[in-house]
Coordinates of C-alpha atoms and ligand atoms in Angstrom, one line a residue:
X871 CA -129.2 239.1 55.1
X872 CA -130.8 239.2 58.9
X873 CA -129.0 241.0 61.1
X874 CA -127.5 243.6 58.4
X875 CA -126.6 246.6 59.7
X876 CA -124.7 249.6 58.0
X877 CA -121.4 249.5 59.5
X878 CA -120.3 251.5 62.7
X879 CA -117.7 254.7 62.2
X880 CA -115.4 255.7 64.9
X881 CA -113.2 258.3 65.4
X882 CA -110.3 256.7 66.9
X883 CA -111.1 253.3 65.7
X884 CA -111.1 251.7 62.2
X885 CA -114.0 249.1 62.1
X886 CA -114.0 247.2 59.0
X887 CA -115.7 243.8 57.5
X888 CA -115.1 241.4 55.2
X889 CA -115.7 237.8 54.6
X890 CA -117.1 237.3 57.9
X891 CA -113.9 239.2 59.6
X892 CA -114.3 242.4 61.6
X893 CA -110.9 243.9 61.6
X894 CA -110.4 246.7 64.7
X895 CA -107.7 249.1 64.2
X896 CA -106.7 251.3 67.0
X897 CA -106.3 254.5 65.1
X898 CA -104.2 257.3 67.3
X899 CA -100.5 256.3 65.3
X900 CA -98.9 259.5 66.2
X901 CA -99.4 258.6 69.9
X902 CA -98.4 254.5 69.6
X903 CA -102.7 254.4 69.8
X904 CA -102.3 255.2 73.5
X905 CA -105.8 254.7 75.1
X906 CA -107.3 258.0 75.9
X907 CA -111.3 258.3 77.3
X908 CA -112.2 258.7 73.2
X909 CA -110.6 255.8 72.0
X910 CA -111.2 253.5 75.2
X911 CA -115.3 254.4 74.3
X912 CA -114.9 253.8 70.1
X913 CA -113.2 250.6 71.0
X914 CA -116.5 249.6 73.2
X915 CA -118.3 250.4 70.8
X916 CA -116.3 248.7 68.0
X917 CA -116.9 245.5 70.6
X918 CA -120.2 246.2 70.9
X919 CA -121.0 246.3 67.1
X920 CA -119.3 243.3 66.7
X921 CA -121.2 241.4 69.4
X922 CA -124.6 243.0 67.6
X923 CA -123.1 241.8 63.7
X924 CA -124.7 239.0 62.3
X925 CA -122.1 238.9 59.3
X926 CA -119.1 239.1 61.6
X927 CA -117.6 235.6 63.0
X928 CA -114.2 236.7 63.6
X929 CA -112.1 239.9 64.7
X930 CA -109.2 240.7 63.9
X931 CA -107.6 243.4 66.5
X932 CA -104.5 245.0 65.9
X933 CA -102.8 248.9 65.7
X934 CA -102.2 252.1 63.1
X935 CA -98.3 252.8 62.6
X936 CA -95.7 251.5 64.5
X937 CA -97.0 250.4 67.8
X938 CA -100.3 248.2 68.8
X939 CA -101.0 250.2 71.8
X940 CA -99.0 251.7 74.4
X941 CA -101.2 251.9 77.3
X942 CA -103.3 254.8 79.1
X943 CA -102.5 258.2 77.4
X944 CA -100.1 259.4 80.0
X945 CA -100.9 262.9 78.9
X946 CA -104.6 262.6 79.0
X947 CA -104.0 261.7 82.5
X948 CA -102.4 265.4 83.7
X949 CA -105.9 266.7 82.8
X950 CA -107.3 268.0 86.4
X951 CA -110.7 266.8 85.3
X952 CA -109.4 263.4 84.6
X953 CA -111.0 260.8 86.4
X954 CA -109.6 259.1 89.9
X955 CA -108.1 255.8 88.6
X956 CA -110.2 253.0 90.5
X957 CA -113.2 255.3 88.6
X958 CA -111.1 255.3 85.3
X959 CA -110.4 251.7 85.8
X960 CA -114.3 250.2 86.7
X961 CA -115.6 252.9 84.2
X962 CA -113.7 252.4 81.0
X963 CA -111.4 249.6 81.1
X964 CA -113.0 246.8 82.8
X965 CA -116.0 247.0 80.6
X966 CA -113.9 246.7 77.7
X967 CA -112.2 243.9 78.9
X968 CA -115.5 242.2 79.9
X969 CA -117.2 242.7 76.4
X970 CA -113.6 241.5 74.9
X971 CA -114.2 238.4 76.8
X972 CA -118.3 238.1 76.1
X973 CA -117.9 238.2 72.7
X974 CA -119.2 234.7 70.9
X975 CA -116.4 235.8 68.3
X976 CA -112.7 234.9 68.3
X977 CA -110.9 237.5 68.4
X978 CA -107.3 237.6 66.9
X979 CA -104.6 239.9 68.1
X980 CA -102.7 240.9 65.6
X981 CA -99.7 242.5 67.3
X982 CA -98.0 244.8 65.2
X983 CA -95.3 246.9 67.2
X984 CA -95.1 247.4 71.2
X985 CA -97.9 246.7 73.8
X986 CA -97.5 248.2 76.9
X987 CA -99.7 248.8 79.9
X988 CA -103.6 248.6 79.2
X989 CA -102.2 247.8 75.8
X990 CA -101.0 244.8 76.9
X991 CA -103.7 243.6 78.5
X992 CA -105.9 244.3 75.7
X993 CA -103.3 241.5 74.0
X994 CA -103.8 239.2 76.8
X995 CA -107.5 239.6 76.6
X996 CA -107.7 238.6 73.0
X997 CA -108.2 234.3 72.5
X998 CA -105.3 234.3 69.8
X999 CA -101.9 236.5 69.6
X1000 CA -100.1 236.5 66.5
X1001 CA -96.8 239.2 66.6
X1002 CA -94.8 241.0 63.9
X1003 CA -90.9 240.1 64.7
X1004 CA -90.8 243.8 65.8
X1005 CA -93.9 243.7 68.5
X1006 CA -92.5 243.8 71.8
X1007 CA -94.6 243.6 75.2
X1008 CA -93.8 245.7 78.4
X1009 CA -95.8 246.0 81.6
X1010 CA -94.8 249.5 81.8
X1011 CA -96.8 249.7 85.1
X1012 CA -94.2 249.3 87.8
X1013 CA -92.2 252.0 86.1
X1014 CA -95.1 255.1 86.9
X1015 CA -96.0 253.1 90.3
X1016 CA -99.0 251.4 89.2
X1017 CA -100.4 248.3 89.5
X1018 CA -100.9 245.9 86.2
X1019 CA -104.7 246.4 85.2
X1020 CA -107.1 245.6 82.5
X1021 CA -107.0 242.1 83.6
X1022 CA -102.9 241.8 83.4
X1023 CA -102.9 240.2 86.5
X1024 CA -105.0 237.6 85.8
X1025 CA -104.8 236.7 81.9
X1026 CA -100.5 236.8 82.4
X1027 CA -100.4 233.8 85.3
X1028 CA -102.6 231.5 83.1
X1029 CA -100.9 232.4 79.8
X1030 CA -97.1 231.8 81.2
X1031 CA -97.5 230.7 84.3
X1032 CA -96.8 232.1 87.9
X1033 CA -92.9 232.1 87.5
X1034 CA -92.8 234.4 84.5
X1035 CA -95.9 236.3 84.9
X1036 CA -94.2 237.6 88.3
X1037 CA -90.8 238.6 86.8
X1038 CA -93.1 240.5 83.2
X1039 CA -95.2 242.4 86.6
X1040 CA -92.6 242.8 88.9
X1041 CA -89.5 243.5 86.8
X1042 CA -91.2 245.2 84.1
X1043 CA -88.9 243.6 81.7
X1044 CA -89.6 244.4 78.0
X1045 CA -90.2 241.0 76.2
X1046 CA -89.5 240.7 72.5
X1047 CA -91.9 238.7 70.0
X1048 CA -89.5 236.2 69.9
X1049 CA -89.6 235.2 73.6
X1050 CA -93.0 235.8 73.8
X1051 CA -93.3 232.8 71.1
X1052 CA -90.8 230.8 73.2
X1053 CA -93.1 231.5 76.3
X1054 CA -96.2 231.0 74.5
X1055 CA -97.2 234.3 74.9
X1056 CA -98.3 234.6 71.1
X1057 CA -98.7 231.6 68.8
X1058 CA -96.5 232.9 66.2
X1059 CA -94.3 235.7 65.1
X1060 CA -94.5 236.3 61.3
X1061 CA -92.5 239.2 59.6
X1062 CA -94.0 242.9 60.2
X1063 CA -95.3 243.1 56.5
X1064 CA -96.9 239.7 56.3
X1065 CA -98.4 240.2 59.9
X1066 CA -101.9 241.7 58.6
X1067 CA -102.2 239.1 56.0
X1068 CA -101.5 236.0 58.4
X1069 CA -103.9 237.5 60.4
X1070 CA -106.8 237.0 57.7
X1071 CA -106.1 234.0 56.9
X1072 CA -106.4 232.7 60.4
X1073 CA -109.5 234.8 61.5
X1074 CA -111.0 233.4 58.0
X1075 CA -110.4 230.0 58.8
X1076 CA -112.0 230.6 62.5
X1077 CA -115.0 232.2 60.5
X1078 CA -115.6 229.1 58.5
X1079 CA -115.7 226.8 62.0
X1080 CA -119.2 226.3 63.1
X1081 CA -119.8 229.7 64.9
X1082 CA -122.1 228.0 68.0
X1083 CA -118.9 225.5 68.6
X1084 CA -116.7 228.4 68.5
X1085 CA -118.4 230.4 71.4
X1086 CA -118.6 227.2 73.4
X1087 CA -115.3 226.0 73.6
X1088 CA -113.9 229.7 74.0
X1089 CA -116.6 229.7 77.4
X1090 CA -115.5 225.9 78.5
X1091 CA -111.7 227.3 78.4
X1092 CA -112.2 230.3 80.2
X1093 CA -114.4 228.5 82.4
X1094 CA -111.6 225.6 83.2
X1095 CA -109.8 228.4 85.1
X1096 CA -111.8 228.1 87.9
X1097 CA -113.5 224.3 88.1
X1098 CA -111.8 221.4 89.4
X1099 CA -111.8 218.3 86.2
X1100 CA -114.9 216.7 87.4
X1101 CA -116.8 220.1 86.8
X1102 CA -115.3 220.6 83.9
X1103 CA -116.3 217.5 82.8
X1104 CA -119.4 217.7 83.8
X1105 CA -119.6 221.1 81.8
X1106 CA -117.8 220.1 78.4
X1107 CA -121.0 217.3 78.7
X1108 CA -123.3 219.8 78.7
X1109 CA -122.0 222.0 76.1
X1110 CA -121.3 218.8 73.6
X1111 CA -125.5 218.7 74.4
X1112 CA -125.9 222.1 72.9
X1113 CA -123.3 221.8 70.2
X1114 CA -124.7 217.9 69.2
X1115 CA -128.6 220.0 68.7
X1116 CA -127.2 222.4 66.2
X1117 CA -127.8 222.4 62.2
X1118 CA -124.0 223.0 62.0
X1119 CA -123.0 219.7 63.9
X1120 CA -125.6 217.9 61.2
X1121 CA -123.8 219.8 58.2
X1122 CA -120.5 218.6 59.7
X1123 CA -121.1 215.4 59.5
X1124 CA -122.9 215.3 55.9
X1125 CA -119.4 216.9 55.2
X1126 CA -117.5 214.7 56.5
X1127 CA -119.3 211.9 54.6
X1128 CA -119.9 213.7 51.3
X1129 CA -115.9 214.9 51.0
X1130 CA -116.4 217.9 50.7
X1131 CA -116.1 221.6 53.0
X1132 CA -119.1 222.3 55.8
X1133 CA -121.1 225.2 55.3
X1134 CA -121.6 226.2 58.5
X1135 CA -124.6 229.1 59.0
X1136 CA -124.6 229.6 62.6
X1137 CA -127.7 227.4 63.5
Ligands
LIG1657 O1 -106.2 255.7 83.8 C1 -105.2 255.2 84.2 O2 -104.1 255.9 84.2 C2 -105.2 253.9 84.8 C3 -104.8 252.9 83.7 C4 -103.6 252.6 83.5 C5 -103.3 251.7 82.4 C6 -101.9 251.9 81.8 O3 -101.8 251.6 80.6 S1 -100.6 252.5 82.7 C7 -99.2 252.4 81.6 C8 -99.2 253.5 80.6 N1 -98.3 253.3 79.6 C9 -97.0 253.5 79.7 O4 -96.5 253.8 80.8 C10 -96.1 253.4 78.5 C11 -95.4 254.7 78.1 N2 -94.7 254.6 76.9 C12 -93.5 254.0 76.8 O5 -93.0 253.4 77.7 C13 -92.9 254.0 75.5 O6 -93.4 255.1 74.7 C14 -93.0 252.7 74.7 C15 -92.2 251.6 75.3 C16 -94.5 252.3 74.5 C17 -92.5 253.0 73.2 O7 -91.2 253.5 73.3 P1 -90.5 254.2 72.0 O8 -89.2 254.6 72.4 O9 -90.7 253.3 70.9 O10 -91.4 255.5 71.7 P2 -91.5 256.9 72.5 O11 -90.5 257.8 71.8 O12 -91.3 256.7 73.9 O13 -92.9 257.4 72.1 C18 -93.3 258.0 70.9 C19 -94.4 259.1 71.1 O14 -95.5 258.5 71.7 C20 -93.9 260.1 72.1 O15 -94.5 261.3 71.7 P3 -93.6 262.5 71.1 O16 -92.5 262.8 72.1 O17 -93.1 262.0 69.8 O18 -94.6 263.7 71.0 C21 -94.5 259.6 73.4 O19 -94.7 260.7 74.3 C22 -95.8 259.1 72.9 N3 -96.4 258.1 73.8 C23 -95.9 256.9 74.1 N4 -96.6 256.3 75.0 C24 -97.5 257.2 75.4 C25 -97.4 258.3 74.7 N5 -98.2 259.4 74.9 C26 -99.1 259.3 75.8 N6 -99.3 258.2 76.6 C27 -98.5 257.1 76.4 N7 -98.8 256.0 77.1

């Protein structure tokens, strides 16, 4: 098929596909996958790869062990040679964030244990957050005198609002799965060992969308942020122009008419 590629290795990363569904595992379990300069660089490249994969029209994102990801690796960060952390930040983390956000691909977060600090935010920077009953989110910033980062400060005021998003930062409360459902933080919590497998099945449902569709409406979102309605109007009319022009809108609609499943290839 076009656009095959052998599949990327990482050492801190798991990078795996099937079905159309890259799944990204933070790999550094006997540290809760905290984000040190190696794994910040494999989870790049994990993006990357998944931006460059034909086959790939989902992600699935989630952690090794008993955490998703618990932030910056504090230890890391006692290393003399270590950064500044306005360098660490525009360097490392805001690229990821940025190529999170590029991607054409949904990308699923599949939250298995706690998020905290960058860890968070890589939660928040995912388009859909699915959590085991155990997950748990914490800021974690206030507590060493930091700042939220990785884009905390802006995904958490659009995803619960101004009230709540100022007690998560300022308080640094920890917030269970439960109450992030109630908040609609994550769209569902599911029980720790069925967590992966609800995963799948909604990254393989979002793989068998028409993929062009997909990358538009994930862009007309983002971009509603930031327009008043009649841009955003204006936009959603010119992105229905684009979406109406592709092979998949046609196949949609034979489909529809036939009765029976789309077969959507991208085009
Ligand atoms: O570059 C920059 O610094 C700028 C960017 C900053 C972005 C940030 O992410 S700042 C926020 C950094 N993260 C934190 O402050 C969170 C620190 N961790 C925790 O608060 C807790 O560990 C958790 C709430 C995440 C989990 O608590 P718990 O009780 O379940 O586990 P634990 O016992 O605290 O941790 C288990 C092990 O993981 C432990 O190691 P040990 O003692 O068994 O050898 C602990 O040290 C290690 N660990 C946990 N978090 C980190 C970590 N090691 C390094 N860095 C961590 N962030």
């Amino acid at each position: 098929m076009p656009g095959d590629r052998p599949t990327p290795s990482f050492e801190t990363v798991r990078y795996e596909v099937a079905d159309g569904v890259a799944t990204i595992t933070l790999d550094r379990p006997e540290a809760l996958n905290a984000l040190t300069v190696g794994l910040k660089a494999d989870l790049l490249g994990a993006f990357r790869a998944v931006d460059r994969d034909l086959r790939v029209r989902a992600v699935v994102l989630t952690g090794a062990g008993r955490a998703f990801c618990a932030g910056q690796d504090l230890k890391e960060r006692l290393d003399p040679g270590a950064a500044p952390l306005a360098v660490e930040l525009r360097e490392r983390y805001n690229p990821l964030i940025r190529q999170m956000r590029a991607l054409d691909q949904p990308i699923v977060g599949a939250i298995n244990g706690v998020a905290a600090g960058a860890g968070a935010s890589l939660a928040f920077a995912c388009d859909v957050r699915m959590a085991a009953d155990v997950a748990a989110f914490r800021l974690a910033f206030g507590r060493i005198g930091l700042v939220p980062d990785s884009g905390a400060t802006w995904f958490l005021p659009r995803l619960v609002g101004p009230a709540r998003a100022a007690e998560l930062a300022l308080l640094d409360e920890p917030l269970s799965a439960a109450e992030a459902a109630r908040i609609g933080l994550v769209a569902r919590v599911v029980a720790a060992e069925s967590l992966m497998a609800e995963a799948r099945v909604v990254a393989l449902r979002l793989a068998a969308l028409a993929p062009v569709a997909l990358a538009l409406t994930k862009r007309a979102l983002e971009r509603s942020w930031s327009v008043d309605l009649d841009a955003a109007l204006e936009d959603e009319a010119w992105r229905q122009g684009v979406a109406g022009a592709t092979a998949d809108h046609a196949e949609g609609i034979a489909a529809f008419l036939e009765k029976r499943q789309p077969r959507f290839r991208g085009e």
